[in-house]
Tab-separated table of C-alpha atoms in Angstrom:
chain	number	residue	atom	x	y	z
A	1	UNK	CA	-20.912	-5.891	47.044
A	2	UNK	CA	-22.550	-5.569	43.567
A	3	UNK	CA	-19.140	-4.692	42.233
A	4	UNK	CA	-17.718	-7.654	44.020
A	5	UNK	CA	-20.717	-9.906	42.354
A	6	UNK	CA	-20.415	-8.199	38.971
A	7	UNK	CA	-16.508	-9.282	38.912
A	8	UNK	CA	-17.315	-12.570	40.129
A	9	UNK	CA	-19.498	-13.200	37.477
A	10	UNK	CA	-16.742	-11.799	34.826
A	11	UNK	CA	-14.313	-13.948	36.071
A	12	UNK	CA	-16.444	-17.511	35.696
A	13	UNK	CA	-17.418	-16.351	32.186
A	14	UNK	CA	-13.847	-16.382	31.331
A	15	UNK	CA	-13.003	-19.427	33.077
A	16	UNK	CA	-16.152	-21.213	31.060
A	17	UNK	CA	-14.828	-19.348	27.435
A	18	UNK	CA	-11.525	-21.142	28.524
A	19	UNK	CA	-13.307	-24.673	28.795
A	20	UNK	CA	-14.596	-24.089	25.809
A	21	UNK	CA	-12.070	-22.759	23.398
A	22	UNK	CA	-9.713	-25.632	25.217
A	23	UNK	CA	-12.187	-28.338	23.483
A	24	UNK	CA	-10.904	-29.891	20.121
A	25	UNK	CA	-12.134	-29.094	16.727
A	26	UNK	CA	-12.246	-30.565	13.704
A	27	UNK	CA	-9.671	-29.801	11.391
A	28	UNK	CA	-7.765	-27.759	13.871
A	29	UNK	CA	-4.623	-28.780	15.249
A	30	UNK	CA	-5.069	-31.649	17.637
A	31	UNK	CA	-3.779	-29.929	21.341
A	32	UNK	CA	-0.189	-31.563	22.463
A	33	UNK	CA	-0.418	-33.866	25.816
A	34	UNK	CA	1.744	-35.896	27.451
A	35	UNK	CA	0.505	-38.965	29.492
A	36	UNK	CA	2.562	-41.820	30.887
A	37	UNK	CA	2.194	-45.508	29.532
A	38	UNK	CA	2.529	-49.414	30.920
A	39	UNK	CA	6.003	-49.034	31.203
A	40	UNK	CA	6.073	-45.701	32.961
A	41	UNK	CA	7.154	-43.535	30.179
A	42	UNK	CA	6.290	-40.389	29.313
A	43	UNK	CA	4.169	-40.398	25.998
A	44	UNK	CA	3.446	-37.376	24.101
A	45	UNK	CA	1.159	-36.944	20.770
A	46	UNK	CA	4.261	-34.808	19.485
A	47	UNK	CA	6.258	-37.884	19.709
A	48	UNK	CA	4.532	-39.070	16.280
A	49	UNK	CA	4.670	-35.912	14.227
A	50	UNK	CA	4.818	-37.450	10.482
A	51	UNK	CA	2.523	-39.964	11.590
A	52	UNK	CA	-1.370	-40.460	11.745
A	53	UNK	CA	-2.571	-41.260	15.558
A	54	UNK	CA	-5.406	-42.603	16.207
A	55	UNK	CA	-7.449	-42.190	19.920
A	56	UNK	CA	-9.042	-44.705	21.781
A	57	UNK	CA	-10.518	-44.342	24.869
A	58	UNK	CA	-11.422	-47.317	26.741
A	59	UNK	CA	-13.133	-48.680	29.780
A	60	UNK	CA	-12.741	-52.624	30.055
A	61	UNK	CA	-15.750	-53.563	32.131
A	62	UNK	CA	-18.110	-51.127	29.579
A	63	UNK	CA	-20.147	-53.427	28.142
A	64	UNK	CA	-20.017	-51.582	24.794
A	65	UNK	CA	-16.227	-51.358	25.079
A	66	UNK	CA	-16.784	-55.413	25.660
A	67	UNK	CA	-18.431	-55.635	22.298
A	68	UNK	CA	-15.856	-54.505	20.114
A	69	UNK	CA	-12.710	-56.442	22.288
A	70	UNK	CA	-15.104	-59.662	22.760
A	71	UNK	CA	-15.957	-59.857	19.280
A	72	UNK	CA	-11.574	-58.590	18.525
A	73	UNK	CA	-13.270	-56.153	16.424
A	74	UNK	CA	-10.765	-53.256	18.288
A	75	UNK	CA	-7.959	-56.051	18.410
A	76	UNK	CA	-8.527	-56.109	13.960
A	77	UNK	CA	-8.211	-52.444	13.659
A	78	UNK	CA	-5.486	-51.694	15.996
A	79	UNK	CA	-3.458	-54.256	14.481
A	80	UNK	CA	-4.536	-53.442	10.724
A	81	UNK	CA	-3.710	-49.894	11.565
A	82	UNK	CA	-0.539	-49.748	13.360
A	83	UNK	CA	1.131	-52.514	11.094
A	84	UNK	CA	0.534	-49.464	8.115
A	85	UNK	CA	2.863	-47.606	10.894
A	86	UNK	CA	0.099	-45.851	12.569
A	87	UNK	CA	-0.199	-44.823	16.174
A	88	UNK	CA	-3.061	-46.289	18.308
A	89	UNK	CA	-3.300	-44.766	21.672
A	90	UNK	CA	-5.593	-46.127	24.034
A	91	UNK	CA	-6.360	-43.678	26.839
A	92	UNK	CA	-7.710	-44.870	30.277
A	93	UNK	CA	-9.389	-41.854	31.460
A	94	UNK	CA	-11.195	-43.731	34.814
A	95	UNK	CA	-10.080	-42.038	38.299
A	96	UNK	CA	-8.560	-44.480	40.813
A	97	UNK	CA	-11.637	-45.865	42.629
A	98	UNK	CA	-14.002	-45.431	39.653
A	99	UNK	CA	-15.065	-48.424	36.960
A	100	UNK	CA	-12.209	-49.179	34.655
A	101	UNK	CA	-9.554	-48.017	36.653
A	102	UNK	CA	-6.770	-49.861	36.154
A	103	UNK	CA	-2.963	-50.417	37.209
A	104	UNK	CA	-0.216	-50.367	34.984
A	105	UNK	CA	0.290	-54.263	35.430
A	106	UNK	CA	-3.539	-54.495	35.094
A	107	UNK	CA	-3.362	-53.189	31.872
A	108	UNK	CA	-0.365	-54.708	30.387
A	109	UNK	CA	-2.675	-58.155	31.051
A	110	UNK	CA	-5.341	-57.450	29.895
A	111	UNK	CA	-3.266	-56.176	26.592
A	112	UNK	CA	-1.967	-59.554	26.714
A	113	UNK	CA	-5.195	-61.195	27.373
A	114	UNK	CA	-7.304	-59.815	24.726
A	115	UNK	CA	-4.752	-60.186	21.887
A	116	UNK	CA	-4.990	-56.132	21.566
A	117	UNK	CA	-2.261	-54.227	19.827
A	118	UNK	CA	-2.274	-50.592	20.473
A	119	UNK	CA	1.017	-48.540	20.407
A	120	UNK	CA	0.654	-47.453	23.483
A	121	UNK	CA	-1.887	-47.782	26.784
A	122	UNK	CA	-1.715	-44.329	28.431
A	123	UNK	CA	-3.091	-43.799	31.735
A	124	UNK	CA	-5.176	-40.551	32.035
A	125	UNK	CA	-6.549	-40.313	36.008
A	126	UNK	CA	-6.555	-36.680	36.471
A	127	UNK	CA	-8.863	-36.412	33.046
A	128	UNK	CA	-7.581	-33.528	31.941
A	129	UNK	CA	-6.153	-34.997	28.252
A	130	UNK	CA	-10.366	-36.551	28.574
A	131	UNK	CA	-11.930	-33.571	28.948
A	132	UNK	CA	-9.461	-31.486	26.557
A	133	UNK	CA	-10.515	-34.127	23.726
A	134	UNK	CA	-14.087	-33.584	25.296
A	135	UNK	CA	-14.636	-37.302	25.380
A	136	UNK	CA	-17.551	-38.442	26.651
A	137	UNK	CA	-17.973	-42.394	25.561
A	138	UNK	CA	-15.924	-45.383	26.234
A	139	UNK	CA	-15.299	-46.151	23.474
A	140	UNK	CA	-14.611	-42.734	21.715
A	141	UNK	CA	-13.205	-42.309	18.811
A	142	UNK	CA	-10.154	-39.901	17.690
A	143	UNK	CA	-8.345	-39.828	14.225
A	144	UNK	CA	-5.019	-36.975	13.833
A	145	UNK	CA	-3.320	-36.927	10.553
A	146	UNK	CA	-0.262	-37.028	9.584
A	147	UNK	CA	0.032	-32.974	9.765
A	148	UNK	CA	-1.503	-33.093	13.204
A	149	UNK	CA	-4.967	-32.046	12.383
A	150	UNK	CA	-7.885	-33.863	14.165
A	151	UNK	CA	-10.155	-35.516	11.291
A	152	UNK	CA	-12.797	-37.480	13.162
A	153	UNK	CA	-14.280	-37.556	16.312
A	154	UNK	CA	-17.148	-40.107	17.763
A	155	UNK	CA	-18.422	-43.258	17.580
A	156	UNK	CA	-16.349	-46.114	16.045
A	157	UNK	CA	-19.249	-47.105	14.512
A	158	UNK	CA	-23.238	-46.281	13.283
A	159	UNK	CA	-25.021	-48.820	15.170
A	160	UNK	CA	-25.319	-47.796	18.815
A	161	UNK	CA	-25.993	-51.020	20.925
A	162	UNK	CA	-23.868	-53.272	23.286
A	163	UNK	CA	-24.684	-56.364	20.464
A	164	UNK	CA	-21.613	-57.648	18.871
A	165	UNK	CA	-23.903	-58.721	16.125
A	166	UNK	CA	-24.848	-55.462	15.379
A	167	UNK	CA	-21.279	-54.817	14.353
A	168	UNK	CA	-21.344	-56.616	10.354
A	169	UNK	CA	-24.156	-53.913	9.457
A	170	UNK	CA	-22.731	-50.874	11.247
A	171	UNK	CA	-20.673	-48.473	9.165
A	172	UNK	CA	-17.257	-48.339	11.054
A	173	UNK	CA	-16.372	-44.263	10.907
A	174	UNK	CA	-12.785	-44.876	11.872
A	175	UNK	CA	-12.507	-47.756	8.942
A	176	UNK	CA	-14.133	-44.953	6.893
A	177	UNK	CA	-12.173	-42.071	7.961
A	178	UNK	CA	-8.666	-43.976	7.457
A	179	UNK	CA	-10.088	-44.682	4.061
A	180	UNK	CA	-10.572	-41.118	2.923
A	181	UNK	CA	-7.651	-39.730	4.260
A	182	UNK	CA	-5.547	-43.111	3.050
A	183	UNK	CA	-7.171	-41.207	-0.932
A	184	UNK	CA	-6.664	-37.785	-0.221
A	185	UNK	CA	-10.553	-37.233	0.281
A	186	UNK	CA	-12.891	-35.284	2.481
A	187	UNK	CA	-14.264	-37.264	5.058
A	188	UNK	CA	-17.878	-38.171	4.743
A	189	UNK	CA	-18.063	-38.381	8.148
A	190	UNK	CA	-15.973	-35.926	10.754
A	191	UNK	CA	-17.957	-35.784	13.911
A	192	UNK	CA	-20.483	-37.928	15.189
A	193	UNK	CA	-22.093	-38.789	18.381
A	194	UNK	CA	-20.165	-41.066	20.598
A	195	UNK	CA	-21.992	-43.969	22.108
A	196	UNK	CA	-20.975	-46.091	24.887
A	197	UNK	CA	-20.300	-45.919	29.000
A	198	UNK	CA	-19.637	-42.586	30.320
A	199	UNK	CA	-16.102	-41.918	31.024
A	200	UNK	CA	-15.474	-42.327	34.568
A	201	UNK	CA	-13.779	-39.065	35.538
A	202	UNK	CA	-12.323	-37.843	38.988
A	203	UNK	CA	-15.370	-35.049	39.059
């Protein structure tokens, strides 16, 4: 029985080093995933090697996720962004049932609604591609260069607060980020906490 215990024991301290090494690190090779869009394609992150990607992940009825559409702060960068020929992937990681769940027709509105511009909605319900990015927030915050490497990961901004006001005196860390790497510098900032709703997940 001890033995039985002992092995037990082994075997969920492997499966928990797993989890662990399968979270993302910062200037490590962003992990490969394929997720399907709007249109019922299959979209994968190697599709856009060569290109910079940047990860959103989104909850439309998160009230902090409401202050940067409301205010089309989101809408600026993802159009600012992808018309330099980056890739903006929003990722819906909410399980059917749970807050911000969303169909594919659902989303392709409220694309339409809110003037947004991302390359790509991409529909996540199982939350595995969530919880291999170890997102927590909606919103959360990824940026991938060009060679694949994740640079940034976080908040898309320094002020943490639901207040659209509060969005002319934040620093914006993506804005930032795409800045440095735009120059060929170091990142001031690679990792910071996310703020926002908590991802919805199946469990």
């Amino acid at each position: 029985m001890m033995k039985i215990k002992m092995w037990l024991a082994s075997v969920m301290l492997g499966c928990s080093s797993m989890l662990t090494n399968a979270a993302v690190d910062i200037d490590k090779q962003a992990p490969d995933f394929s997720l399907t869009n709007t249109q019922g394609e299959q979209v994968s992150l190697a599709d856009f090697k060569g290109k910079t990607v940047i990860l959103e992940w989104t909850n439309h009825l998160c009230p902090y996720v409401q202050k940067h559409y409301n205010s089309e702060n989101m809408q600026d960068l993802q159009k600012s962004y992808t018309d330099e020929d980056v890739v903006w992937l929003t990722i819906i990681s909410s399980a059917p049932g749970k807050q911000g769940h969303v169909s594919a027709a659902e989303a392709v509105k409220l694309t339409e609604d809110r003037n947004a511009s991302p390359s790509h909605v991409l529909f996540d319900e199982s939350g595995e591609v969530g919880k291999m990015y170890a997102a927590k927030t909606t919103p959360h915050m990824y940026i991938i260069d060009d060679s694949g490497m994740l640079r940034y990961a976080g908040a898309i901004d320094s002020i943490k607060s639901a207040n659209p006001a509060d969005i002319a005196k934040a620093d914006n860390y993506v804005k930032m980020g795409m800045t440095s790497l735009a120059s060929g510098e170091e990142l001031q900032y690679k990792k910071t906490a996310p703020y926002g709703c908590s991802i919805k997940y199946k469990s």
